[in-house]
Amino acid sequence: MAKEILDIVDDNGQPTGEVIDRVTAHREGLQVLLQKRSEEKDSYPGCYDISSAGHIPAGVDFVPSALRELKEELGVEVQAEDLVYCGQRKFHFEEIFHGERFKDNQISNVYLLWMDREAEEFQIQKEELSEVSWFDFEECIEDVKNGTIPNCIYTEELEMVRNKANEKKTLT
């Protein structure tokens, strides 16, 4: 089977003259799927966030919750062994959202999932998300660091994904 070859494009969608096969583009971490939060969310409405995330119900562990969130938010059904553990992050902060105090005490596990799917093919949960988009991974990290896209992403979590993706590339 012939490889599907894609143009590498600039921020305006114009071809740069470079090409890459689709599997490599997605597998080597060159792109990351971000979800744009619904304008109706109580925290960070309209901001880009990692895909996907959610609260863990009482009595449920991290992996089953991650699998549930993938299915609910993106219509993606995968197995536990498809998730690649990248690390854990603990944090606390307080903000004011919609005039109300908002406290966040979290322990988050970060997972990587290799997937080759067009953004339009995801079945997004409209109550939670307005859209999903693929971003160049390195540009995404810079956009998050510099605040050039509205986001609620922690750079530390993206770095965990980058480290695991680089580790995987070294092993293959």
JSON list of C-alpha atoms in Angstrom, two decimals, residues 9-127:
[
{"chain": "A", "resi": 9, "resn": "VAL", "atom": "CA", "xyz": [2.02, 24.01, 5.46]},
{"chain": "A", "resi": 10, "resn": "ASP", "atom": "CA", "xyz": [2.65, 27.33, 7.18]},
{"chain": "A", "resi": 11, "resn": "ASP", "atom": "CA", "xyz": [0.25, 29.06, 9.58]},
{"chain": "A", "resi": 12, "resn": "ASN", "atom": "CA", "xyz": [-1.80, 30.31, 6.62]},
{"chain": "A", "resi": 13, "resn": "GLY", "atom": "CA", "xyz": [-2.19, 26.84, 5.12]},
{"chain": "A", "resi": 14, "resn": "GLN", "atom": "CA", "xyz": [0.28, 27.51, 2.31]},
{"chain": "A", "resi": 15, "resn": "PRO", "atom": "CA", "xyz": [2.63, 24.63, 1.34]},
{"chain": "A", "resi": 16, "resn": "THR", "atom": "CA", "xyz": [6.22, 25.15, 2.48]},
{"chain": "A", "resi": 17, "resn": "GLY", "atom": "CA", "xyz": [7.67, 22.88, -0.22]},
{"chain": "A", "resi": 18, "resn": "GLU", "atom": "CA", "xyz": [8.31, 20.11, 2.32]},
{"chain": "A", "resi": 19, "resn": "VAL", "atom": "CA", "xyz": [6.29, 16.90, 2.48]},
{"chain": "A", "resi": 20, "resn": "ILE", "atom": "CA", "xyz": [5.81, 14.12, 5.02]},
{"chain": "A", "resi": 21, "resn": "ASP", "atom": "CA", "xyz": [3.89, 10.87, 5.00]},
{"chain": "A", "resi": 22, "resn": "ARG", "atom": "CA", "xyz": [0.71, 10.93, 7.07]},
{"chain": "A", "resi": 23, "resn": "VAL", "atom": "CA", "xyz": [1.64, 8.09, 9.42]},
{"chain": "A", "resi": 24, "resn": "THR", "atom": "CA", "xyz": [4.98, 9.73, 10.28]},
{"chain": "A", "resi": 25, "resn": "ALA", "atom": "CA", "xyz": [3.36, 13.13, 10.73]},
{"chain": "A", "resi": 26, "resn": "HIS", "atom": "CA", "xyz": [1.02, 11.76, 13.37]},
{"chain": "A", "resi": 27, "resn": "ARG", "atom": "CA", "xyz": [3.18, 9.03, 14.92]},
{"chain": "A", "resi": 28, "resn": "GLU", "atom": "CA", "xyz": [6.28, 11.15, 15.50]},
{"chain": "A", "resi": 29, "resn": "GLY", "atom": "CA", "xyz": [4.40, 13.72, 17.51]},
{"chain": "A", "resi": 30, "resn": "LEU", "atom": "CA", "xyz": [4.51, 16.39, 14.86]},
{"chain": "A", "resi": 31, "resn": "GLN", "atom": "CA", "xyz": [0.88, 17.21, 15.56]},
{"chain": "A", "resi": 32, "resn": "VAL", "atom": "CA", "xyz": [-1.23, 17.35, 18.70]},
{"chain": "A", "resi": 33, "resn": "LEU", "atom": "CA", "xyz": [-5.01, 17.40, 18.89]},
{"chain": "A", "resi": 34, "resn": "LEU", "atom": "CA", "xyz": [-6.41, 20.24, 20.96]},
{"chain": "A", "resi": 35, "resn": "GLN", "atom": "CA", "xyz": [-10.02, 20.74, 21.89]},
{"chain": "A", "resi": 36, "resn": "LYS", "atom": "CA", "xyz": [-11.63, 24.14, 22.12]},
{"chain": "A", "resi": 37, "resn": "ARG", "atom": "CA", "xyz": [-13.81, 24.36, 25.22]},
{"chain": "A", "resi": 38, "resn": "SER", "atom": "CA", "xyz": [-17.44, 25.38, 24.83]},
{"chain": "A", "resi": 39, "resn": "GLU", "atom": "CA", "xyz": [-18.30, 29.01, 25.52]},
{"chain": "A", "resi": 40, "resn": "GLU", "atom": "CA", "xyz": [-20.72, 27.65, 28.15]},
{"chain": "A", "resi": 41, "resn": "LYS", "atom": "CA", "xyz": [-17.98, 26.12, 30.37]},
{"chain": "A", "resi": 42, "resn": "ASP", "atom": "CA", "xyz": [-17.66, 27.56, 33.89]},
{"chain": "A", "resi": 43, "resn": "SER", "atom": "CA", "xyz": [-13.88, 27.67, 33.61]},
{"chain": "A", "resi": 44, "resn": "TYR", "atom": "CA", "xyz": [-11.82, 28.77, 30.61]},
{"chain": "A", "resi": 45, "resn": "PRO", "atom": "CA", "xyz": [-14.70, 29.04, 28.12]},
{"chain": "A", "resi": 46, "resn": "GLY", "atom": "CA", "xyz": [-13.53, 29.23, 24.49]},
{"chain": "A", "resi": 47, "resn": "CYS", "atom": "CA", "xyz": [-9.97, 28.22, 25.39]},
{"chain": "A", "resi": 48, "resn": "TYR", "atom": "CA", "xyz": [-7.94, 25.43, 23.85]},
{"chain": "A", "resi": 49, "resn": "ASP", "atom": "CA", "xyz": [-7.26, 22.49, 26.14]},
{"chain": "A", "resi": 50, "resn": "ILE", "atom": "CA", "xyz": [-5.58, 19.12, 25.84]},
{"chain": "A", "resi": 51, "resn": "SER", "atom": "CA", "xyz": [-7.74, 16.34, 24.43]},
{"chain": "A", "resi": 52, "resn": "SER", "atom": "CA", "xyz": [-9.32, 14.95, 26.40]},
{"chain": "A", "resi": 53, "resn": "ALA", "atom": "CA", "xyz": [-9.68, 15.66, 30.10]},
{"chain": "A", "resi": 54, "resn": "GLY", "atom": "CA", "xyz": [-12.19, 15.28, 32.88]},
{"chain": "A", "resi": 55, "resn": "HIS", "atom": "CA", "xyz": [-12.97, 14.59, 36.49]},
{"chain": "A", "resi": 56, "resn": "ILE", "atom": "CA", "xyz": [-12.68, 11.09, 37.89]},
{"chain": "A", "resi": 57, "resn": "PRO", "atom": "CA", "xyz": [-15.88, 9.83, 39.52]},
{"chain": "A", "resi": 58, "resn": "ALA", "atom": "CA", "xyz": [-15.66, 8.40, 43.05]},
{"chain": "A", "resi": 59, "resn": "GLY", "atom": "CA", "xyz": [-14.42, 4.83, 43.07]},
{"chain": "A", "resi": 60, "resn": "VAL", "atom": "CA", "xyz": [-13.01, 4.94, 39.51]},
{"chain": "A", "resi": 61, "resn": "ASP", "atom": "CA", "xyz": [-9.32, 4.90, 38.56]},
{"chain": "A", "resi": 62, "resn": "PHE", "atom": "CA", "xyz": [-7.38, 7.08, 36.09]},
{"chain": "A", "resi": 63, "resn": "VAL", "atom": "CA", "xyz": [-7.34, 4.78, 33.04]},
{"chain": "A", "resi": 64, "resn": "PRO", "atom": "CA", "xyz": [-11.05, 3.88, 32.99]},
{"chain": "A", "resi": 65, "resn": "SER", "atom": "CA", "xyz": [-11.82, 7.60, 33.37]},
{"chain": "A", "resi": 66, "resn": "ALA", "atom": "CA", "xyz": [-9.48, 8.49, 30.51]},
{"chain": "A", "resi": 67, "resn": "LEU", "atom": "CA", "xyz": [-11.15, 5.89, 28.28]},
{"chain": "A", "resi": 68, "resn": "ARG", "atom": "CA", "xyz": [-14.61, 7.20, 29.24]},
{"chain": "A", "resi": 69, "resn": "GLU", "atom": "CA", "xyz": [-13.63, 10.82, 28.53]},
{"chain": "A", "resi": 70, "resn": "LEU", "atom": "CA", "xyz": [-12.20, 9.89, 25.12]},
{"chain": "A", "resi": 71, "resn": "LYS", "atom": "CA", "xyz": [-15.45, 8.21, 24.19]},
{"chain": "A", "resi": 72, "resn": "GLU", "atom": "CA", "xyz": [-17.71, 10.94, 25.59]},
{"chain": "A", "resi": 73, "resn": "GLU", "atom": "CA", "xyz": [-15.81, 14.00, 24.32]},
{"chain": "A", "resi": 74, "resn": "LEU", "atom": "CA", "xyz": [-14.35, 12.72, 21.04]},
{"chain": "A", "resi": 75, "resn": "GLY", "atom": "CA", "xyz": [-16.24, 9.55, 20.13]},
{"chain": "A", "resi": 76, "resn": "VAL", "atom": "CA", "xyz": [-12.97, 7.58, 20.36]},
{"chain": "A", "resi": 77, "resn": "GLU", "atom": "CA", "xyz": [-13.02, 4.00, 21.61]},
{"chain": "A", "resi": 78, "resn": "VAL", "atom": "CA", "xyz": [-9.62, 2.49, 22.46]},
{"chain": "A", "resi": 79, "resn": "GLN", "atom": "CA", "xyz": [-8.23, -0.08, 24.87]},
{"chain": "A", "resi": 80, "resn": "ALA", "atom": "CA", "xyz": [-6.28, 0.66, 28.06]},
{"chain": "A", "resi": 81, "resn": "GLU", "atom": "CA", "xyz": [-3.10, -0.68, 26.44]},
{"chain": "A", "resi": 82, "resn": "ASP", "atom": "CA", "xyz": [-3.38, 2.00, 23.72]},
{"chain": "A", "resi": 83, "resn": "LEU", "atom": "CA", "xyz": [-2.72, 4.72, 26.30]},
{"chain": "A", "resi": 84, "resn": "VAL", "atom": "CA", "xyz": [0.93, 5.56, 26.93]},
{"chain": "A", "resi": 85, "resn": "TYR", "atom": "CA", "xyz": [1.53, 6.90, 30.45]},
{"chain": "A", "resi": 86, "resn": "CYS", "atom": "CA", "xyz": [3.61, 10.10, 30.33]},
{"chain": "A", "resi": 87, "resn": "GLY", "atom": "CA", "xyz": [3.58, 11.25, 33.96]},
{"chain": "A", "resi": 88, "resn": "GLN", "atom": "CA", "xyz": [1.63, 12.77, 36.80]},
{"chain": "A", "resi": 89, "resn": "ARG", "atom": "CA", "xyz": [1.12, 16.40, 37.74]},
{"chain": "A", "resi": 90, "resn": "LYS", "atom": "CA", "xyz": [-0.14, 17.81, 41.06]},
{"chain": "A", "resi": 91, "resn": "PHE", "atom": "CA", "xyz": [-1.29, 21.40, 41.43]},
{"chain": "A", "resi": 92, "resn": "HIS", "atom": "CA", "xyz": [-3.54, 23.86, 43.21]},
{"chain": "A", "resi": 93, "resn": "PHE", "atom": "CA", "xyz": [-4.84, 27.27, 42.22]},
{"chain": "A", "resi": 94, "resn": "GLU", "atom": "CA", "xyz": [-7.68, 29.70, 42.91]},
{"chain": "A", "resi": 95, "resn": "GLU", "atom": "CA", "xyz": [-9.24, 32.02, 40.34]},
{"chain": "A", "resi": 96, "resn": "ILE", "atom": "CA", "xyz": [-12.41, 34.01, 39.87]},
{"chain": "A", "resi": 97, "resn": "PHE", "atom": "CA", "xyz": [-14.64, 32.71, 37.04]},
{"chain": "A", "resi": 98, "resn": "HIS", "atom": "CA", "xyz": [-17.92, 34.43, 36.20]},
{"chain": "A", "resi": 99, "resn": "GLY", "atom": "CA", "xyz": [-17.65, 36.44, 39.43]},
{"chain": "A", "resi": 100, "resn": "GLU", "atom": "CA", "xyz": [-17.35, 33.32, 41.61]},
{"chain": "A", "resi": 101, "resn": "ARG", "atom": "CA", "xyz": [-14.35, 31.84, 43.40]},
{"chain": "A", "resi": 102, "resn": "PHE", "atom": "CA", "xyz": [-13.05, 28.73, 41.61]},
{"chain": "A", "resi": 103, "resn": "LYS", "atom": "CA", "xyz": [-10.63, 26.42, 43.44]},
{"chain": "A", "resi": 104, "resn": "ASP", "atom": "CA", "xyz": [-8.74, 23.68, 41.65]},
{"chain": "A", "resi": 105, "resn": "ASN", "atom": "CA", "xyz": [-6.86, 20.95, 43.53]},
{"chain": "A", "resi": 106, "resn": "GLN", "atom": "CA", "xyz": [-5.76, 18.28, 41.09]},
{"chain": "A", "resi": 107, "resn": "ILE", "atom": "CA", "xyz": [-3.68, 15.22, 40.57]},
{"chain": "A", "resi": 108, "resn": "SER", "atom": "CA", "xyz": [-3.60, 14.57, 36.84]},
{"chain": "A", "resi": 109, "resn": "ASN", "atom": "CA", "xyz": [-2.20, 11.63, 34.95]},
{"chain": "A", "resi": 110, "resn": "VAL", "atom": "CA", "xyz": [-1.07, 12.50, 31.43]},
{"chain": "A", "resi": 111, "resn": "TYR", "atom": "CA", "xyz": [-1.40, 9.91, 28.64]},
{"chain": "A", "resi": 112, "resn": "LEU", "atom": "CA", "xyz": [-0.38, 9.85, 25.00]},
{"chain": "A", "resi": 113, "resn": "LEU", "atom": "CA", "xyz": [-2.52, 8.18, 22.34]},
{"chain": "A", "resi": 114, "resn": "TRP", "atom": "CA", "xyz": [-1.18, 7.76, 18.80]},
{"chain": "A", "resi": 115, "resn": "MET", "atom": "CA", "xyz": [-4.05, 8.34, 16.38]},
{"chain": "A", "resi": 116, "resn": "ASP", "atom": "CA", "xyz": [-4.33, 8.98, 12.67]},
{"chain": "A", "resi": 117, "resn": "ARG", "atom": "CA", "xyz": [-7.69, 10.70, 12.15]},
{"chain": "A", "resi": 118, "resn": "GLU", "atom": "CA", "xyz": [-8.83, 13.96, 10.57]},
{"chain": "A", "resi": 119, "resn": "ALA", "atom": "CA", "xyz": [-10.27, 16.56, 12.96]},
{"chain": "A", "resi": 120, "resn": "GLU", "atom": "CA", "xyz": [-13.64, 16.39, 11.18]},
{"chain": "A", "resi": 121, "resn": "GLU", "atom": "CA", "xyz": [-13.87, 12.65, 11.89]},
{"chain": "A", "resi": 122, "resn": "PHE", "atom": "CA", "xyz": [-14.12, 13.11, 15.66]},
{"chain": "A", "resi": 123, "resn": "GLN", "atom": "CA", "xyz": [-17.62, 13.07, 17.13]},
{"chain": "A", "resi": 124, "resn": "ILE", "atom": "CA", "xyz": [-17.32, 15.88, 19.63]},
{"chain": "A", "resi": 125, "resn": "GLN", "atom": "CA", "xyz": [-19.54, 16.38, 22.66]},
{"chain": "A", "resi": 126, "resn": "LYS", "atom": "CA", "xyz": [-21.10, 19.76, 21.83]},
{"chain": "A", "resi": 127, "resn": "GLU", "atom": "CA", "xyz": [-21.94, 20.52, 25.49]}
]
